[in-house]
């Protein structure tokens, strides 16, 4: 990752990081099997849970961690290890991770001027998910 790619991604993410609910919604929408892994949301209507306090609390934790990773680029090894340690035991699949990525990118395309940041995001997400796939 170049310094230019990192600053592009950080500026791009800055615009949406306050909308953790919208981001988690996009991820669950992209792959309902991700939602099913969350015991308190499994089997529930996404449109209904979206407006609840527990959904917001989970969204803040997940997007908060993602935000930490973006802010620490390119030094994300410790974050990747922490993610693998918590998510490998949950049997998260590569398909689910790819769908998380697709849901996130879909969200960014709908809510930001994505074209100028697309290649920087591509390189960043390749780095992050590539590091995860190497370990789980
Ligand atoms: C927690 C599933 C991807 C960050 C959790 C929990 C589940 C889960 C079941 C526990 C929720 C609870 O406390 O009830 C998944 C699945 C994923 C995924 C199926 C498939 C793509 C991600 C990604 C990130 C992330 C990509 C961030 C970059 C977190 C964080 C927590 C969490 C920070 C809270 C701390 C913890 O309990 O580990 N996840 N997750 N997750 N997830 Fe994920």
Coordinates of N, CA and C and ligand atoms in Angstrom, one line a residue:
X1 N 0.8 -1.2 0.0 CA 0.0 0.0 0.0 C 0.9 1.2 0.0
X2 N 0.5 2.2 -0.8 CA 1.3 3.4 -0.9 C 0.7 4.4 0.1
X3 N 1.5 5.4 0.5 CA 1.0 6.5 1.4 C -0.2 7.2 0.8
X4 N -0.2 7.3 -0.5 CA -1.3 8.0 -1.2 C -2.6 7.2 -1.1
X5 N -2.4 5.9 -1.3 CA -3.6 5.0 -1.2 C -4.2 5.0 0.2
X6 N -3.3 5.0 1.2 CA -3.7 5.0 2.6 C -4.5 6.3 2.9
X7 N -4.0 7.5 2.5 CA -4.7 8.7 2.8 C -6.0 8.8 2.1
X8 N -6.0 8.3 0.8 CA -7.3 8.3 0.1 C -8.3 7.5 0.8
X9 N -8.0 6.3 1.3 CA -8.9 5.4 2.0 C -9.3 6.0 3.3
X10 N -8.4 6.6 4.0 CA -8.8 7.2 5.3 C -9.7 8.4 5.1
X11 N -9.5 9.2 4.1 CA -10.4 10.3 3.9 C -11.8 9.8 3.4
X12 N -11.8 8.8 2.6 CA -13.0 8.2 2.1 C -13.8 7.6 3.3
X13 N -13.2 6.9 4.1 CA -13.9 6.2 5.2 C -14.4 7.2 6.3
X14 N -13.6 8.3 6.4 CA -14.0 9.4 7.4 C -15.4 9.9 7.1
X15 N -15.8 9.9 5.9 CA -17.1 10.4 5.5 C -18.3 9.5 5.9
X16 N -18.0 8.2 6.2 CA -19.1 7.3 6.5 C -19.0 6.6 7.9
X17 N -17.9 6.8 8.6 CA -17.7 6.0 9.8 C -18.7 6.3 10.9
X18 N -19.4 7.4 10.8 CA -20.5 7.7 11.8 C -21.7 6.9 11.5
X19 N -21.9 6.3 10.3 CA -23.1 5.5 10.0 C -22.8 4.0 10.2
X20 N -22.5 3.6 11.4 CA -22.2 2.2 11.6 C -23.4 1.3 11.3
X21 N -24.6 1.9 11.7 CA -25.8 1.1 11.5 C -26.1 0.8 10.0
X22 N -25.9 1.9 9.2 CA -26.1 1.7 7.7 C -25.1 0.7 7.1
X23 N -23.8 0.7 7.6 CA -22.8 -0.2 7.1 C -23.1 -1.6 7.5
X24 N -23.5 -1.9 8.8 CA -23.8 -3.3 9.2 C -25.1 -3.7 8.5
X25 N -26.0 -2.8 8.3 CA -27.2 -3.2 7.5 C -26.9 -3.7 6.1
X26 N -26.0 -2.9 5.4 CA -25.6 -3.3 4.1 C -24.9 -4.7 4.1
X27 N -24.1 -5.0 5.1 CA -23.4 -6.2 5.2 C -24.4 -7.4 5.4
X28 N -25.3 -7.2 6.3 CA -26.3 -8.3 6.6 C -27.2 -8.5 5.3
X29 N -27.5 -7.4 4.6 CA -28.3 -7.4 3.4 C -27.6 -8.2 2.3
X30 N -26.3 -8.0 2.2 CA -25.5 -8.7 1.2 C -25.4 -10.2 1.4
X31 N -25.5 -10.6 2.7 CA -25.4 -12.0 3.0 C -26.1 -12.3 4.3
X32 N -27.4 -12.7 4.2 CA -28.2 -13.0 5.4 C -27.5 -14.1 6.3
X33 N -26.6 -14.9 5.8 CA -26.0 -15.9 6.6 C -25.1 -15.3 7.6
X34 N -24.6 -14.1 7.4 CA -23.8 -13.4 8.4 C -24.7 -13.0 9.6
X35 N -25.8 -12.5 9.3 CA -26.8 -12.1 10.3 C -27.1 -13.3 11.2
X36 N -27.3 -14.5 10.5 CA -27.7 -15.7 11.3 C -26.6 -16.1 12.3
X37 N -25.4 -15.7 12.1 CA -24.3 -16.1 13.1 C -24.5 -15.3 14.4
X38 N -25.2 -14.2 14.3 CA -25.4 -13.4 15.5 C -26.6 -13.9 16.3
X39 N -26.4 -14.6 17.4 CA -27.5 -15.3 18.0 C -28.7 -14.4 18.3
X40 N -28.4 -13.1 18.7 CA -29.6 -12.3 19.0 C -30.3 -11.7 17.8
X41 N -29.7 -11.9 16.6 CA -30.4 -11.3 15.4 C -30.9 -12.5 14.5
X42 N -30.4 -13.7 14.8 CA -30.8 -14.8 13.9 C -32.3 -15.0 13.7
X43 N -32.8 -15.1 12.5 CA -34.2 -15.3 12.3 C -35.1 -14.1 12.4
X44 N -34.5 -13.0 12.7 CA -35.3 -11.7 12.8 C -35.3 -10.9 11.5
X45 N -36.3 -10.1 11.4 CA -36.4 -9.3 10.2 C -35.4 -8.1 10.3
X46 N -34.6 -8.1 9.2 CA -33.5 -7.1 9.2 C -34.1 -5.6 9.3
X47 N -35.2 -5.4 8.6 CA -35.8 -4.0 8.6 C -36.2 -3.6 10.0
X48 N -36.6 -4.6 10.8 CA -37.1 -4.3 12.1 C -36.0 -4.1 13.1
X49 N -35.0 -5.0 13.1 CA -33.9 -4.9 14.0 C -33.0 -3.7 13.8
X50 N -33.0 -3.2 12.5 CA -32.1 -2.1 12.1 C -32.2 -0.9 13.1
X51 N -33.4 -0.6 13.5 CA -33.6 0.6 14.3 C -33.5 0.4 15.8
X52 N -33.0 -0.8 16.2 CA -32.9 -1.1 17.7 C -31.6 -0.8 18.3
X53 N -31.6 -0.6 19.6 CA -30.4 -0.3 20.3 C -29.4 -1.4 20.3
X54 N -29.8 -2.7 20.4 CA -28.7 -3.8 20.3 C -28.1 -3.8 18.9
X55 N -28.8 -3.5 17.9 CA -28.3 -3.5 16.5 C -27.2 -2.4 16.4
X56 N -27.6 -1.2 17.0 CA -26.6 -0.1 16.9 C -25.4 -0.4 17.8
X57 N -25.6 -1.1 18.9 CA -24.4 -1.4 19.7 C -23.5 -2.3 19.0
X58 N -24.0 -3.4 18.3 CA -23.2 -4.3 17.6 C -22.5 -3.6 16.4
X59 N -23.3 -2.7 15.7 CA -22.7 -2.0 14.6 C -21.5 -1.1 15.1
X60 N -21.7 -0.5 16.2 CA -20.6 0.4 16.7 C -19.4 -0.4 17.0
X61 N -19.5 -1.6 17.5 CA -18.3 -2.5 17.8 C -17.6 -2.9 16.6
X62 N -18.4 -3.4 15.6 CA -17.8 -3.9 14.4 C -17.2 -2.8 13.5
X63 N -18.0 -1.7 13.3 CA -17.5 -0.6 12.5 C -16.4 0.1 13.2
X64 N -16.4 0.2 14.6 CA -15.4 0.8 15.4 C -14.1 0.0 15.2
X65 N -14.1 -1.3 15.1 CA -12.9 -2.1 14.9 C -12.4 -1.9 13.5
X66 N -13.3 -1.9 12.6 CA -12.9 -1.6 11.2 C -12.2 -0.2 11.0
X67 N -12.8 0.7 11.7 CA -12.3 2.1 11.8 C -10.8 2.1 12.3
X68 N -10.6 1.4 13.4 CA -9.3 1.3 14.0 C -8.3 0.7 13.0
X69 N -8.7 -0.3 12.2 CA -7.8 -0.9 11.2 C -7.5 0.1 10.2
X70 N -8.5 0.9 9.7 CA -8.2 1.9 8.6 C -7.3 2.9 9.2
X71 N -7.4 3.3 10.4 CA -6.6 4.4 11.0 C -5.2 3.9 11.2
X72 N -5.0 2.6 11.3 CA -3.6 2.1 11.6 C -2.9 1.6 10.4
X73 N -3.5 1.7 9.2 CA -2.8 1.3 8.0 C -1.4 1.9 7.9
X74 N -0.4 1.2 7.4 CA -0.5 -0.2 6.9 C -0.2 -1.2 8.0
X75 N -0.1 -0.8 9.2 CA 0.4 -1.7 10.3 C -0.8 -2.4 10.9
X76 N -1.3 -3.4 10.2 CA -2.6 -4.1 10.7 C -2.4 -5.5 11.2
X77 N -1.1 -5.9 11.3 CA -0.9 -7.3 11.7 C -1.6 -7.7 13.0
X78 N -1.5 -6.8 14.0 CA -2.0 -7.2 15.3 C -3.6 -7.2 15.2
X79 N -4.1 -6.3 14.4 CA -5.6 -6.3 14.2 C -6.1 -7.6 13.5
X80 N -5.3 -8.0 12.5 CA -5.6 -9.2 11.8 C -5.6 -10.4 12.7
X81 N -4.5 -10.5 13.5 CA -4.4 -11.6 14.5 C -5.6 -11.6 15.5
X82 N -6.0 -10.4 15.9 CA -7.1 -10.3 16.9 C -8.4 -10.8 16.2
X83 N -8.6 -10.4 14.9 CA -9.8 -10.8 14.2 C -9.8 -12.3 14.0
X84 N -8.7 -12.9 13.6 CA -8.6 -14.3 13.4 C -8.9 -15.1 14.7
X85 N -8.3 -14.6 15.8 CA -8.5 -15.2 17.1 C -9.9 -15.2 17.5
X86 N -10.7 -14.2 17.2 CA -12.1 -14.1 17.7 C -13.0 -14.8 16.7
X87 N -12.7 -14.7 15.4 CA -13.6 -15.2 14.3 C -13.4 -16.6 13.8
X88 N -12.2 -17.1 13.9 CA -12.0 -18.5 13.5 C -12.8 -19.4 14.3
X89 N -12.9 -19.3 15.6 CA -13.8 -20.2 16.4 C -15.3 -20.0 16.0
X90 N -15.6 -19.0 15.4 CA -17.0 -18.8 15.0 C -17.3 -19.4 13.6
X91 N -16.3 -20.0 13.0 CA -16.5 -20.7 11.7 C -17.0 -19.8 10.6
X92 N -16.4 -18.6 10.6 CA -16.7 -17.6 9.6 C -16.1 -18.1 8.3
X93 N -16.9 -18.2 7.2 CA -16.4 -18.7 5.9 C -15.8 -17.6 5.0
X94 N -15.0 -18.1 4.1 CA -14.4 -17.2 3.1 C -15.5 -16.5 2.3
X95 N -16.6 -17.3 2.0 CA -17.7 -16.7 1.3 C -18.3 -15.5 2.1
X96 N -18.5 -15.7 3.4 CA -19.0 -14.7 4.2 C -18.1 -13.5 4.2
X97 N -16.8 -13.7 4.3 CA -15.9 -12.6 4.3 C -15.9 -11.8 3.0
X98 N -16.0 -12.6 1.9 CA -16.1 -11.9 0.5 C -17.4 -11.1 0.4
X99 N -18.5 -11.7 1.0 CA -19.8 -11.0 1.0 C -19.8 -9.8 1.9
X100 N -19.1 -9.9 3.0 CA -18.9 -8.7 3.9 C -18.3 -7.6 3.0
X101 N -17.2 -7.9 2.3 CA -16.5 -7.0 1.5 C -17.4 -6.4 0.4
X102 N -18.2 -7.2 -0.2 CA -19.1 -6.8 -1.3 C -20.1 -5.9 -0.7
X103 N -20.7 -6.2 0.4 CA -21.7 -5.4 1.1 C -21.1 -4.0 1.4
X104 N -19.9 -4.0 2.0 CA -19.3 -2.8 2.3 C -19.0 -1.9 1.1
X105 N -18.5 -2.5 0.0 CA -18.2 -1.7 -1.2 C -19.5 -1.2 -1.8
X106 N -20.5 -2.0 -1.7 CA -21.8 -1.5 -2.2 C -22.3 -0.3 -1.4
X107 N -22.1 -0.4 -0.1 CA -22.5 0.8 0.7 C -21.7 2.0 0.3
X108 N -20.4 1.8 0.1 CA -19.5 3.0 -0.2 C -19.9 3.6 -1.6
X109 N -20.2 2.7 -2.5 CA -20.6 3.2 -3.8 C -21.9 4.0 -3.7
X110 N -22.8 3.6 -2.8 CA -24.1 4.3 -2.7 C -24.0 5.6 -1.9
X111 N -23.0 5.7 -1.0 CA -22.9 6.8 -0.1 C -21.7 7.8 -0.2
X112 N -20.8 7.4 -1.1 CA -19.6 8.3 -1.3 C -19.4 8.4 -2.8
X113 N -18.5 9.4 -3.1 CA -18.0 9.5 -4.5 C -16.9 8.5 -4.7
X114 N -17.3 7.2 -5.0 CA -16.3 6.1 -4.8 C -15.3 6.0 -5.9
X115 N -15.6 6.5 -7.1 CA -14.8 6.3 -8.3 C -13.3 6.6 -8.0
X116 N -13.1 7.8 -7.4 CA -11.8 8.3 -7.2 C -11.0 7.5 -6.2
X117 N -11.7 6.7 -5.3 CA -11.1 6.0 -4.3 C -11.1 4.5 -4.5
X118 N -11.7 4.1 -5.7 CA -11.9 2.6 -5.9 C -10.6 1.8 -5.9
X119 N -9.6 2.3 -6.6 CA -8.4 1.4 -6.7 C -7.7 1.4 -5.3
X120 N -7.7 2.5 -4.6 CA -7.1 2.5 -3.2 C -7.8 1.6 -2.3
X121 N -9.2 1.6 -2.4 CA -9.9 0.7 -1.5 C -9.7 -0.8 -2.0
X122 N -9.6 -1.0 -3.3 CA -9.3 -2.4 -3.8 C -8.0 -2.9 -3.2
X123 N -7.0 -2.1 -3.2 CA -5.7 -2.5 -2.7 C -5.7 -2.7 -1.2
X124 N -6.5 -1.9 -0.5 CA -6.6 -2.0 1.0 C -7.4 -3.2 1.4
X125 N -8.5 -3.4 0.7 CA -9.3 -4.6 1.1 C -8.6 -5.9 0.7
X126 N -7.9 -5.9 -0.4 CA -7.1 -7.1 -0.8 C -6.0 -7.4 0.3
X127 N -5.4 -6.3 0.8 CA -4.4 -6.5 1.9 C -5.0 -7.1 3.1
X128 N -6.2 -6.5 3.6 CA -6.8 -6.9 4.8 C -7.4 -8.3 4.7
X129 N -8.2 -8.6 3.7 CA -8.8 -9.9 3.5 C -7.8 -10.9 3.1
X130 N -6.7 -10.5 2.4 CA -5.7 -11.5 2.0 C -4.9 -11.9 3.3
X131 N -4.7 -11.0 4.2 CA -4.0 -11.4 5.5 C -4.9 -12.3 6.3
X132 N -6.2 -12.1 6.3 CA -7.1 -12.9 7.0 C -7.1 -14.3 6.4
X133 N -7.3 -14.4 5.1 CA -7.4 -15.7 4.4 C -6.2 -16.5 4.5
X134 N -5.0 -15.8 4.7 CA -3.8 -16.6 5.0 C -3.8 -17.3 6.3
X135 N -4.7 -16.8 7.2 CA -4.7 -17.4 8.6 C -5.9 -18.1 9.0
X136 N -6.9 -18.1 8.2 CA -8.2 -18.8 8.6 C -9.0 -19.2 7.3
Ligands
LIG1 C1 -18.4 -10.0 16.9 C2 -19.7 -12.8 13.2 C3 -17.0 -10.3 10.1 C4 -15.7 -7.3 13.8 C5 -19.0 -11.0 16.1 C6 -19.9 -12.0 16.6 C7 -20.3 -12.8 15.6 C8 -19.6 -12.3 14.4 C9 -21.2 -13.9 15.7 C10 -20.3 -12.1 18.1 C11 -21.5 -11.2 18.3 C12 -22.0 -11.3 19.8 O1 -21.4 -10.8 20.7 O2 -23.1 -11.8 19.9 C13 -19.1 -12.4 12.0 C14 -19.3 -13.0 10.7 C15 -18.5 -12.3 9.9 C16 -17.8 -11.2 10.6 C17 -20.2 -14.2 10.4 C18 -18.4 -12.6 8.4 C19 -18.0 -11.8 7.5 C20 -16.4 -9.2 10.8 C21 -15.5 -8.2 10.3 C22 -15.2 -7.4 11.3 C23 -15.8 -7.9 12.5 C24 -15.1 -8.2 8.8 C25 -14.3 -6.2 11.4 C26 -13.5 -5.8 10.5 C27 -16.3 -7.8 14.9 C28 -16.1 -7.2 16.2 C29 -16.9 -8.0 17.1 C30 -17.5 -9.0 16.3 C31 -15.2 -6.0 16.6 C32 -17.0 -7.8 18.6 C33 -15.9 -8.4 19.4 C34 -16.0 -9.9 19.3 O3 -16.9 -10.5 19.9 O4 -15.1 -10.5 18.7 N1 -18.8 -11.2 14.8 N2 -18.2 -11.3 12.0 N3 -16.6 -9.0 12.2 N4 -17.1 -8.9 15.0 FE1 -17.6 -10.2 13.5

